[in-house]
Coordinates of C-alpha atoms in Angstrom, one line a residue:
Chain Q
X165 CA 125.5 111.9 277.2
X166 CA 128.2 112.7 275.2
X167 CA 131.9 110.8 275.8
X168 CA 135.1 113.4 276.6
X169 CA 136.4 110.7 273.3
X170 CA 133.7 112.0 271.3
X171 CA 133.9 115.8 272.8
X172 CA 136.9 115.8 272.0
X173 CA 137.3 115.1 268.2
X174 CA 134.6 117.8 268.2
X175 CA 136.7 120.0 269.6
X176 CA 139.4 119.4 267.1
X177 CA 137.2 119.3 264.5
X178 CA 135.4 122.7 264.9
X179 CA 138.6 124.2 263.8
X180 CA 138.8 122.4 260.4
X181 CA 134.1 122.1 259.6
X182 CA 131.4 123.7 261.0
X183 CA 129.2 121.8 263.1
X184 CA 125.9 120.8 263.1
X185 CA 123.1 122.0 265.5
X186 CA 122.7 118.7 267.0
X187 CA 126.3 119.0 267.5
X188 CA 126.7 121.7 269.1
X189 CA 123.7 121.8 270.8
X190 CA 124.9 118.0 272.5
X191 CA 128.7 119.7 273.1
X192 CA 127.8 122.6 274.3
X193 CA 126.0 121.2 277.1
X194 CA 129.2 117.9 277.7
X195 CA 132.0 121.1 278.3
X196 CA 129.8 122.7 280.5
X197 CA 129.5 120.0 283.1
X198 CA 133.1 118.9 282.4
X199 CA 136.3 120.6 282.4
X200 CA 138.6 118.8 281.5
X201 CA 137.1 118.7 277.6
X202 CA 136.2 122.8 278.3
X203 CA 140.4 123.4 278.5
X204 CA 140.5 120.8 275.4
X205 CA 138.5 123.0 273.8
X206 CA 141.1 126.3 275.0
X207 CA 144.2 124.8 274.3
X208 CA 143.1 123.5 270.6
X209 CA 142.6 127.2 270.2
X210 CA 145.9 127.7 271.7
X211 CA 147.8 124.7 269.2
X212 CA 146.4 127.2 266.2
X213 CA 147.7 129.8 267.5
X214 CA 151.2 128.5 268.3
X215 CA 151.3 127.1 265.5
X216 CA 151.3 130.6 263.4
X217 CA 153.3 132.5 266.0
X218 CA 156.0 129.0 265.3
X219 CA 155.9 129.4 261.4
X220 CA 155.9 133.8 261.6
X221 CA 157.8 134.4 264.3
X222 CA 161.6 135.5 263.0
X223 CA 164.4 133.4 264.1
X224 CA 165.9 136.3 266.0
X225 CA 163.9 136.9 268.4
X226 CA 163.0 133.3 269.1
X227 CA 166.8 132.5 268.7
X228 CA 169.3 131.7 272.6
X229 CA 172.1 132.4 270.5
Chain C
X112 CA 152.0 148.8 264.3
X113 CA 150.3 146.3 261.6
X114 CA 152.1 146.9 259.1
X115 CA 155.7 147.5 260.6
X116 CA 155.2 143.9 261.6
X117 CA 154.3 142.4 258.4
X118 CA 157.1 144.4 256.5
X119 CA 159.3 142.9 259.1
X120 CA 157.7 139.4 258.0
X121 CA 158.4 140.5 254.8
X122 CA 162.3 140.7 254.9
X123 CA 162.7 137.8 257.9
X124 CA 161.6 135.2 254.3
X125 CA 163.9 137.1 252.4
X126 CA 166.2 136.7 254.3
X127 CA 165.5 132.7 254.6
X128 CA 165.6 132.1 250.7
X129 CA 168.6 134.4 250.8
X130 CA 170.6 132.3 253.7
X131 CA 172.5 129.6 251.3
X132 CA 174.2 128.7 254.1
X133 CA 171.3 127.7 255.6
X134 CA 170.0 125.9 252.4
X135 CA 172.6 123.9 252.0
X136 CA 173.3 122.7 255.2
X137 CA 169.4 121.7 255.2
X138 CA 169.9 120.3 251.8
X139 CA 173.1 118.0 253.2
X140 CA 171.0 117.5 256.5
X141 CA 168.4 116.0 254.5
X142 CA 170.2 113.9 251.8
X143 CA 171.9 112.3 254.7
X144 CA 168.7 111.3 256.0
X145 CA 166.9 110.7 253.0
X146 CA 170.6 108.1 251.7
X147 CA 169.5 106.3 255.1
X148 CA 166.2 105.4 255.0
X149 CA 165.9 104.6 251.4
X150 CA 169.5 103.7 250.7
X151 CA 169.7 104.5 247.6
X152 CA 171.7 108.3 246.6
X153 CA 170.1 108.3 243.7
X154 CA 166.0 108.1 244.7
X155 CA 167.3 109.7 247.7
X156 CA 168.6 112.8 246.0
X157 CA 165.1 112.7 243.8
X158 CA 163.4 112.7 246.9
X159 CA 165.0 115.7 248.9
X160 CA 165.1 117.7 245.5
X161 CA 161.4 117.4 244.8
X162 CA 161.1 118.3 249.3
X163 CA 163.0 121.5 248.5
X164 CA 161.0 122.4 245.5
X165 CA 158.1 122.3 247.8
X166 CA 160.9 124.4 250.6
X167 CA 161.0 127.5 247.5
X168 CA 156.8 126.9 246.6
X169 CA 156.0 127.7 250.6
X170 CA 159.4 130.2 251.6
X171 CA 157.0 133.1 251.8
X172 CA 155.5 131.4 254.5
X173 CA 158.0 130.8 256.7
X174 CA 160.3 133.2 258.6
X175 CA 161.3 130.9 260.4
X176 CA 164.4 128.4 260.2
X177 CA 163.3 126.1 262.4
X178 CA 159.4 125.7 261.3
X179 CA 160.8 125.9 257.9
X180 CA 163.1 123.0 258.3
X181 CA 160.7 121.3 260.3
X182 CA 157.9 121.5 257.1
X183 CA 160.6 120.1 254.5
X184 CA 161.7 117.6 256.9
X185 CA 157.6 116.0 256.9
X186 CA 157.7 116.1 253.2
X187 CA 160.9 114.8 252.8
X188 CA 159.5 111.5 255.2
X189 CA 156.9 111.4 252.3
X190 CA 158.3 110.7 249.4
X191 CA 161.0 108.5 251.4
X192 CA 157.9 106.6 252.2
X193 CA 156.5 106.5 248.8
X194 CA 159.9 105.5 247.8
X195 CA 160.4 102.5 250.6
X196 CA 156.2 101.3 249.0
X197 CA 157.1 100.7 246.1
X198 CA 160.3 99.0 246.4
X199 CA 158.1 97.5 248.5
X200 CA 160.6 98.1 252.1
X201 CA 157.6 97.2 255.1
X202 CA 160.0 97.6 257.9
X203 CA 161.4 100.5 256.4
X204 CA 157.9 102.2 256.1
X205 CA 156.1 101.6 259.2
X206 CA 158.5 102.7 261.3
X207 CA 158.8 106.4 259.1
X208 CA 155.4 106.5 258.7
X209 CA 154.2 105.1 262.9
X210 CA 157.0 107.4 264.4
X211 CA 158.8 105.7 267.4
X212 CA 156.1 105.7 269.7
X213 CA 152.8 104.9 270.6
X214 CA 149.7 103.9 268.2
X215 CA 147.3 105.7 268.4
X216 CA 144.9 103.3 269.3
X217 CA 147.3 102.8 272.1
X218 CA 147.3 106.6 273.1
X219 CA 143.9 107.1 273.2
X220 CA 143.3 103.5 275.7
X221 CA 146.0 105.7 277.8
X222 CA 143.9 108.9 277.8
X223 CA 141.1 107.6 278.1
X224 CA 139.2 105.2 280.2
X225 CA 136.4 102.2 278.9
X226 CA 133.5 104.9 279.1
X227 CA 135.3 106.9 276.6
X228 CA 135.8 109.8 279.8
X229 CA 139.2 111.1 280.4
X230 CA 141.6 109.6 282.7
X231 CA 142.1 111.0 286.1
X232 CA 146.2 111.1 285.3
X233 CA 145.3 112.5 281.6
X234 CA 143.0 115.3 282.5
X235 CA 144.3 118.3 280.6
X236 CA 145.4 120.7 283.0
X237 CA 145.3 124.6 282.5
X238 CA 148.2 125.5 280.8
X239 CA 150.0 129.0 281.8
X240 CA 150.2 131.7 279.0
X241 CA 151.6 130.7 276.2
X242 CA 151.3 134.1 275.2
X243 CA 154.3 133.9 277.8
X244 CA 156.7 131.5 276.4
X245 CA 156.7 132.6 272.9
X246 CA 159.5 135.1 272.8
X247 CA 161.1 131.9 275.3
X248 CA 163.5 129.6 272.5
X249 CA 163.4 127.1 274.8
X250 CA 159.6 126.7 273.7
X251 CA 160.6 126.7 270.8
X252 CA 162.8 123.6 270.6
X253 CA 160.1 121.5 273.0
X254 CA 157.5 122.6 269.8
X255 CA 160.5 121.3 267.4
X256 CA 160.5 117.8 269.5
X257 CA 157.0 117.6 270.2
X258 CA 156.5 117.9 266.2
X259 CA 159.3 115.9 265.2
X260 CA 157.5 113.2 267.0
X261 CA 154.3 113.1 265.1
X262 CA 154.1 110.0 262.5
X263 CA 154.6 111.3 259.2
X264 CA 151.3 111.7 257.8
X265 CA 149.7 113.4 261.2
X266 CA 152.6 116.3 260.4
X267 CA 151.7 116.8 257.3
X268 CA 148.1 117.1 257.7
X269 CA 148.3 119.2 260.8
X270 CA 151.4 121.2 259.3
X271 CA 149.0 122.1 255.9
X272 CA 146.4 123.2 257.9
X273 CA 147.8 124.3 260.3
X274 CA 151.1 126.2 259.2
X275 CA 150.1 127.0 254.9
X276 CA 146.2 127.3 256.7
X277 CA 144.9 125.7 253.7
X278 CA 141.2 124.6 254.2
X279 CA 140.3 121.5 253.9
X280 CA 139.1 120.6 250.8
X281 CA 142.8 122.0 249.4
X282 CA 143.8 119.4 251.4
X283 CA 141.3 116.4 250.3
X284 CA 142.3 117.1 246.8
X285 CA 145.9 117.3 247.1
X286 CA 146.6 114.1 249.4
X287 CA 143.6 112.6 248.1
X288 CA 141.9 111.5 251.3
X289 CA 138.4 111.3 252.5
X290 CA 137.7 114.6 254.8
X291 CA 136.4 112.2 257.5
X292 CA 140.2 110.7 257.2
X293 CA 141.1 114.3 257.0
X294 CA 139.6 115.6 260.6
X295 CA 140.1 112.5 262.0
X296 CA 144.1 112.7 261.5
X297 CA 144.4 116.4 262.2
X298 CA 142.3 115.2 265.1
X299 CA 145.1 112.9 266.3
X300 CA 147.7 114.8 265.8
X301 CA 146.3 117.7 267.4
X302 CA 145.9 114.7 270.5
X303 CA 149.5 114.3 270.5
X304 CA 150.9 117.5 270.4
X305 CA 148.9 118.9 273.2
X306 CA 149.9 115.8 275.1
X307 CA 153.4 116.0 274.3
X308 CA 153.7 119.8 275.0
X309 CA 151.8 119.3 278.2
X310 CA 153.8 116.9 279.4
X311 CA 157.1 118.9 278.4
X312 CA 156.3 121.7 278.9
X313 CA 153.5 122.9 280.1
X314 CA 153.8 120.9 283.1
X315 CA 157.3 119.6 283.9
X316 CA 160.0 121.4 284.5
X317 CA 160.3 124.5 282.3
X318 CA 162.5 127.2 283.4
X319 CA 165.4 127.1 281.2

């Protein structure tokens, strides 16, 4: 079984490259049994989404002045 | 809706460009920072000039002043590292490069046990709808701080990938770095950013 250290790296890398079939299978098996890594995977997507909003949101709506 | 949104984005970025007060203030902040690091005004000026150029080249991507500022400082830090390397001033280089916090190795040891599984206390928690927070300037300030805390190379690669939305191939060619090296650095950047946000926003006290 894949370790969390490997799973988390793949959960990041899948945002940057296509995973191989065996990586996908092994990662799927791991996350099916590991809620922490499942959560981590969601947060990787959240980070991407947040970054895009961070850059594009206009200051007017994000200012506290 | 989408059209209106993109039009307002365009307006925002051209405003950013024309906001000479903001750009001047940014320049003078950068210059102070650069002089402090390299202790040579002429070299500092050059580095700031180059970093500002990258800001102008990418300005249409940024609607937020804070985001542009974070980006331009990441570029500047890297220029300064190059200068310091040439002068062989390694103490300053490593300070800029590694940031003030833990090394990657130390971070990994803190997060995972010897079997390579999450430490119990470090397991990622469920984040409250980040959607809910994006109108909240406090959240974005935390985001700023967490980006700022990344080591120079991490933040530069991360921003190229996630802010400028460049493909892996483009970054590797630009930075003369291997794909696996880039992927690992991106992973570590995300690991740190995730950790920082979770500790300082999603878990901590997040009411203003």
